[in-house]
Short mmCIF file of C-alpha atoms and ligand atoms in Angstrom, two decimals:
data_model
loop_
_atom_site.label_atom_id
_atom_site.label_comp_id
_atom_site.label_asym_id
_atom_site.label_seq_id
_atom_site.Cartn_x
_atom_site.Cartn_y
_atom_site.Cartn_z
CA MET A 654 -0.16 0.05 0.25
CA ILE A 655 1.25 3.62 -0.93
CA PRO A 656 1.54 5.45 2.54
CA LEU A 657 0.12 9.03 2.81
CA ILE A 658 1.68 11.83 4.65
CA ALA A 659 -0.63 14.45 5.40
CA GLY A 660 0.07 17.68 6.80
CA ASN A 661 -2.82 19.62 8.50
CA TRP A 662 -1.57 23.03 9.05
CA LYS A 663 -4.83 24.08 11.01
CA MET A 664 -5.18 27.57 11.47
CA ASN A 665 -1.94 28.56 10.36
CA LEU A 666 0.42 30.07 8.02
CA MET A 667 -0.30 33.41 6.23
CA THR A 668 -1.01 33.15 2.32
CA GLU A 669 2.57 33.95 1.52
CA GLU A 670 4.10 31.96 3.73
CA ALA A 671 1.63 29.10 2.42
CA ALA A 672 2.59 29.83 -1.26
CA ALA A 673 6.51 29.62 -0.28
CA TYR A 674 5.96 26.44 1.20
CA ALA A 675 4.02 24.55 -1.44
CA SER A 676 6.47 25.99 -4.34
CA GLU A 677 9.70 24.19 -2.15
CA LEU A 678 7.99 21.34 -1.36
CA SER A 679 6.86 21.11 -5.13
CA ASN A 680 10.61 21.65 -6.26
CA ARG A 681 11.77 18.56 -3.49
CA TYR A 682 9.41 16.35 -4.78
CA GLN A 683 9.88 16.95 -8.15
CA LYS A 684 13.64 15.93 -7.81
CA GLU A 685 12.61 12.80 -6.52
CA GLN A 686 13.42 9.82 -8.80
CA GLU A 687 10.18 7.40 -7.42
CA LYS A 688 6.85 8.75 -5.89
CA LYS A 689 6.78 5.98 -3.17
CA CYS A 690 4.98 7.88 -0.96
CA ASP A 691 1.59 10.22 -1.75
CA VAL A 692 2.18 13.77 0.24
CA LEU A 693 -1.23 16.05 1.12
CA LEU A 694 -1.44 19.80 2.30
CA CYS A 695 -4.15 20.68 3.90
CA PRO A 696 -4.08 24.21 4.57
CA SER A 697 -6.77 26.89 5.95
CA PHE A 698 -9.41 27.38 3.27
CA ILE A 699 -8.30 30.75 2.49
CA SER A 700 -4.94 29.58 1.52
CA ILE A 701 -6.41 26.82 -0.64
CA PRO A 702 -6.20 28.68 -4.15
CA THR A 703 -2.56 29.91 -3.12
CA VAL A 704 -1.58 26.43 -2.22
CA ARG A 705 -2.94 25.03 -5.31
CA ASP A 706 -1.40 27.84 -7.90
CA ASN A 707 1.85 26.60 -6.26
CA LEU A 708 1.64 22.66 -5.63
CA SER A 709 2.97 20.23 -8.30
CA ASP A 710 0.15 18.09 -9.96
CA ASP A 711 1.64 15.08 -8.44
CA LEU A 712 0.80 16.30 -5.02
CA TYR A 713 -2.55 16.31 -3.27
CA LEU A 714 -4.82 19.28 -1.92
CA GLY A 715 -7.19 18.89 0.75
CA ALA A 716 -9.31 20.92 3.19
CA GLN A 717 -10.01 20.61 6.71
CA ASN A 718 -13.70 20.59 7.07
CA CYS A 719 -16.53 21.07 4.93
CA HIS A 720 -20.59 21.64 5.08
CA SER A 721 -22.85 18.13 4.26
CA ALA A 722 -25.49 20.71 2.32
CA SER A 723 -24.63 21.49 -1.46
CA ALA A 724 -25.40 25.07 -0.90
CA GLY A 725 -27.70 27.65 0.77
CA ALA A 726 -28.02 29.59 4.11
CA TYR A 727 -24.81 28.28 5.89
CA THR A 728 -23.09 31.44 6.92
CA GLY A 729 -19.36 30.86 7.02
CA ASP A 730 -19.60 27.33 5.82
CA ILE A 731 -17.92 25.49 2.63
CA SER A 732 -19.45 23.29 0.81
CA CYS A 733 -17.66 19.87 -0.81
CA GLY A 734 -18.45 21.39 -4.19
CA MET A 735 -16.68 24.50 -3.65
CA LEU A 736 -14.01 22.44 -2.52
CA LYS A 737 -13.70 20.42 -5.46
CA ASP A 738 -14.36 23.30 -7.38
CA VAL A 739 -11.18 24.97 -6.22
CA GLY A 740 -9.26 21.87 -6.90
CA CYS A 741 -9.31 19.85 -3.46
CA GLN A 742 -8.95 16.38 -3.77
CA TYR A 743 -9.35 15.33 -0.04
CA VAL A 744 -11.03 16.81 3.09
CA ILE A 745 -10.49 15.91 6.79
CA LEU A 746 -13.43 15.30 8.51
CA GLY A 747 -14.42 14.55 12.50
CA HIS A 748 -11.01 15.98 13.93
CA SER A 749 -11.03 15.98 17.70
CA GLU A 750 -10.93 19.57 17.57
CA ARG A 751 -14.01 19.84 15.54
CA ARG A 752 -15.85 17.28 17.68
CA SER A 753 -14.96 19.00 21.17
CA ALA A 754 -14.85 22.38 19.84
CA TYR A 755 -17.58 22.21 17.53
CA GLY A 756 -20.05 19.74 19.00
CA GLU A 757 -19.57 17.72 15.88
CA GLY A 758 -21.01 13.98 16.37
CA ASN A 759 -21.11 10.84 14.32
CA SER A 760 -23.68 11.36 12.56
CA SER A 761 -23.10 14.94 11.12
CA ILE A 762 -19.98 13.58 10.29
CA LYS A 763 -21.25 10.85 8.34
CA ASP A 764 -23.22 13.25 6.86
CA LYS A 765 -20.38 15.16 5.67
CA ALA A 766 -18.85 11.96 4.33
CA LEU A 767 -21.42 10.97 2.00
CA ALA A 768 -21.72 14.82 0.69
CA ALA A 769 -18.09 14.79 0.34
CA ILE A 770 -17.90 11.44 -1.67
CA SER A 771 -20.79 12.36 -3.62
CA ALA A 772 -18.39 15.56 -4.86
CA GLY A 773 -15.89 13.27 -5.71
CA LEU A 774 -13.37 14.15 -2.71
CA ASN A 775 -11.59 11.56 -0.59
CA VAL A 776 -12.50 11.73 3.00
CA ILE A 777 -10.13 11.29 5.98
CA ILE A 778 -12.33 10.60 8.93
CA CYS A 779 -10.37 11.20 12.36
CA VAL A 780 -11.09 8.80 15.34
CA GLY A 781 -9.28 8.81 18.22
CA GLU A 782 -10.02 8.73 22.56
CA THR A 783 -9.38 11.33 25.18
CA SER A 784 -7.03 10.68 27.98
CA GLU A 785 -9.74 9.92 30.52
CA GLU A 786 -11.33 7.30 28.20
CA ARG A 787 -7.84 5.65 28.11
CA ASN A 788 -7.45 5.66 31.55
CA LEU A 789 -10.68 3.92 32.25
CA GLY A 790 -9.71 1.39 29.60
CA GLU A 791 -12.20 2.57 27.01
CA THR A 792 -10.14 3.48 24.01
CA LEU A 793 -10.94 0.35 21.86
CA ALA A 794 -14.67 0.58 22.50
CA ARG A 795 -14.35 4.39 21.80
CA ILE A 796 -12.60 4.17 18.49
CA SER A 797 -14.91 1.40 17.49
CA GLU A 798 -17.91 3.42 18.19
CA GLN A 799 -16.82 6.33 15.83
CA ILE A 800 -15.57 4.07 13.12
CA LYS A 801 -18.87 2.44 12.87
CA GLY A 802 -20.94 6.00 13.62
CA SER A 803 -19.41 8.18 10.89
CA ILE A 804 -18.40 5.89 8.43
CA PRO A 805 -21.11 5.62 5.68
CA GLU A 806 -21.81 2.17 4.42
CA LYS A 807 -20.41 0.74 1.31
CA LEU A 808 -17.53 2.87 0.64
CA THR A 809 -14.42 1.58 -1.29
CA SER A 810 -11.03 1.73 0.08
CA TRP A 811 -9.81 4.66 -2.40
CA GLU A 812 -12.73 6.69 -1.05
CA LEU A 813 -12.01 6.48 2.35
CA THR A 814 -8.79 7.17 4.92
CA ILE A 815 -8.93 7.11 8.62
CA ALA A 816 -6.53 8.88 10.77
CA TYR A 817 -6.40 7.86 14.25
CA GLU A 818 -5.41 10.65 16.31
CA PRO A 819 -5.85 9.90 20.41
CA VAL A 820 -6.90 13.62 21.22
CA TRP A 821 -4.36 13.33 24.29
CA ALA A 822 -1.82 13.16 21.92
CA ILE A 823 -2.39 16.02 19.93
CA GLY A 824 0.13 18.78 20.25
CA THR A 825 1.35 17.58 23.40
CA GLY A 826 4.51 15.88 22.75
CA LEU A 827 3.07 12.62 24.05
CA THR A 828 2.68 9.35 21.86
CA PRO A 829 0.86 6.20 22.71
CA THR A 830 3.59 2.89 23.06
CA PHE A 831 4.03 1.19 19.29
CA ASP A 832 2.01 -1.49 20.85
CA GLU A 833 -1.07 0.72 21.63
CA ILE A 834 -0.81 1.99 18.20
CA ALA A 835 -0.84 -1.29 16.73
CA GLU A 836 -3.75 -2.46 19.18
CA ALA A 837 -5.62 0.66 17.85
CA HIS A 838 -4.98 0.15 14.24
CA SER A 839 -5.81 -3.30 14.11
CA THR A 840 -8.97 -2.51 16.04
CA ILE A 841 -9.88 -0.19 13.29
CA ARG A 842 -9.06 -2.61 10.63
CA THR A 843 -11.03 -5.15 12.12
CA CYS A 844 -14.52 -2.38 12.25
CA LEU A 845 -13.64 -1.45 8.60
CA ALA A 846 -14.26 -5.04 7.52
CA GLU A 847 -17.72 -4.83 8.52
CA THR A 848 -18.72 -1.87 6.39
CA VAL A 849 -16.29 -0.91 3.93
CA GLU A 850 -15.24 -3.05 0.53
CA SER A 851 -11.49 -4.00 0.43
CA ALA A 852 -10.93 -3.10 3.97
CA SER A 853 -7.37 -3.99 3.95
CA GLU A 854 -6.67 -1.49 1.23
CA VAL A 855 -7.94 1.27 3.33
CA ARG A 856 -5.25 3.67 4.62
CA ILE A 857 -5.01 4.26 8.26
CA LEU A 858 -2.64 6.88 9.46
CA TYR A 859 -1.55 7.79 12.96
CA GLY A 860 -1.89 11.42 13.98
CA GLY A 861 -0.58 12.95 17.26
CA SER A 862 2.75 14.66 18.28
CA MET A 863 4.43 12.89 15.16
CA ASN A 864 7.83 14.61 14.55
CA PRO A 865 11.32 13.49 12.63
CA GLN A 866 12.38 11.63 15.43
CA ASN A 867 9.34 9.21 16.14
CA ALA A 868 8.26 9.12 12.68
CA HIS A 869 10.29 6.34 11.42
CA ASP A 870 9.52 3.79 14.43
CA ILE A 871 5.48 4.64 14.64
CA LEU A 872 5.47 4.48 10.58
CA SER A 873 7.07 0.81 11.31
CA VAL A 874 4.23 -0.19 12.91
CA GLU A 875 1.86 -2.47 11.68
CA ASN A 876 -1.48 -1.15 9.67
CA VAL A 877 0.34 2.56 10.18
CA ASN A 878 0.03 3.47 6.76
CA GLY A 879 1.06 6.81 6.69
CA GLY A 880 0.92 9.97 9.12
CA LEU A 881 -1.61 13.31 9.80
CA ILE A 882 0.91 15.70 11.18
CA GLY A 883 -0.10 19.05 12.96
CA GLY A 884 2.53 21.13 13.91
CA ALA A 885 5.75 19.34 12.29
CA SER A 886 4.03 20.11 9.43
CA LEU A 887 4.34 24.00 9.64
CA LYS A 888 7.91 23.39 9.23
CA LEU A 889 8.93 22.23 5.70
CA ASP A 890 12.08 20.45 6.89
CA ASP A 891 10.56 18.55 9.54
CA PHE A 892 7.61 17.51 7.22
CA TRP A 893 9.83 16.46 4.48
CA SER A 894 11.87 14.41 7.18
CA ILE A 895 8.67 12.86 8.07
CA TYR A 896 7.87 12.05 4.44
CA ALA A 897 11.61 10.65 4.00
CA CYS A 898 11.06 8.04 6.69
CA ALA A 899 7.85 7.20 5.28
CA LYS A 900 9.45 6.87 1.77
CA ASP A 901 12.38 4.80 3.28
CA LEU A 902 10.14 1.99 4.46
CA CYS A 903 8.44 1.58 1.43
P1 LIG B 1818 0.04 17.54 16.14
O1 LIG B 1818 0.76 16.59 15.07
O2 LIG B 1818 0.54 18.83 16.25
O3 LIG B 1818 0.13 16.79 16.94
O4 LIG B 1818 -1.51 17.43 15.55
C1 LIG B 1818 -1.98 15.97 15.09
C2 LIG B 1818 -3.07 16.40 14.31
O5 LIG B 1818 -4.02 17.04 14.67
C3 LIG B 1818 -3.16 16.42 12.88
O6 LIG B 1818 -4.53 16.47 12.42
#
């Protein structure tokens, strides 16, 4: 399976910085002899056109959220058709920051996923437990419930990517043990088999304090098919080092 290294810039980088980053990433990627690893950037909505204009065609572009309706009176929102129109191929859905700060639940994430797929976007659905849930021994139950509740039925492997992002690991410098990551990813794979065609081919990314120092070991864990990187994606050299780890493991 070709791994995916995805940068979730969240609410960071001004358009000028975004343009310079996308253009330098494209320069580096163009020089790669073999393209063994897919690379995706998910800038803020406002930087998407700038990144698109500076990104080479073999790199992927995505958004961090979308609305489930195709159009209408939804002040401040963006439809999947608009994302597709502006050049996105991916959209991240159900990130824990949206689940917690905006009250997004499984059923609204599922509605957004259906809308995104019918607009021709690939979806990256995020799941992950809080530290309380982990301490209560509820990690696997929590991520199973999120997978079952937020993924539409009968998807194919190319439409769907999952990101396992333990909430307590995001932006904290903390990460689960490799065994814990393996257990979570294997549980996700098993749950996917109930709803997705060719579940063994769905990419399951790890996200949460991935950095150039730990990327090689995390990306070596079974069923880890890439990374969704926040903080370390803001510096191109760090993001590129993580990409290099993924590529070397292919
Ligand atoms: P960090 O890499 O900053 O921990 O963020 C991970 C994340 O939330 C990616 O979506």
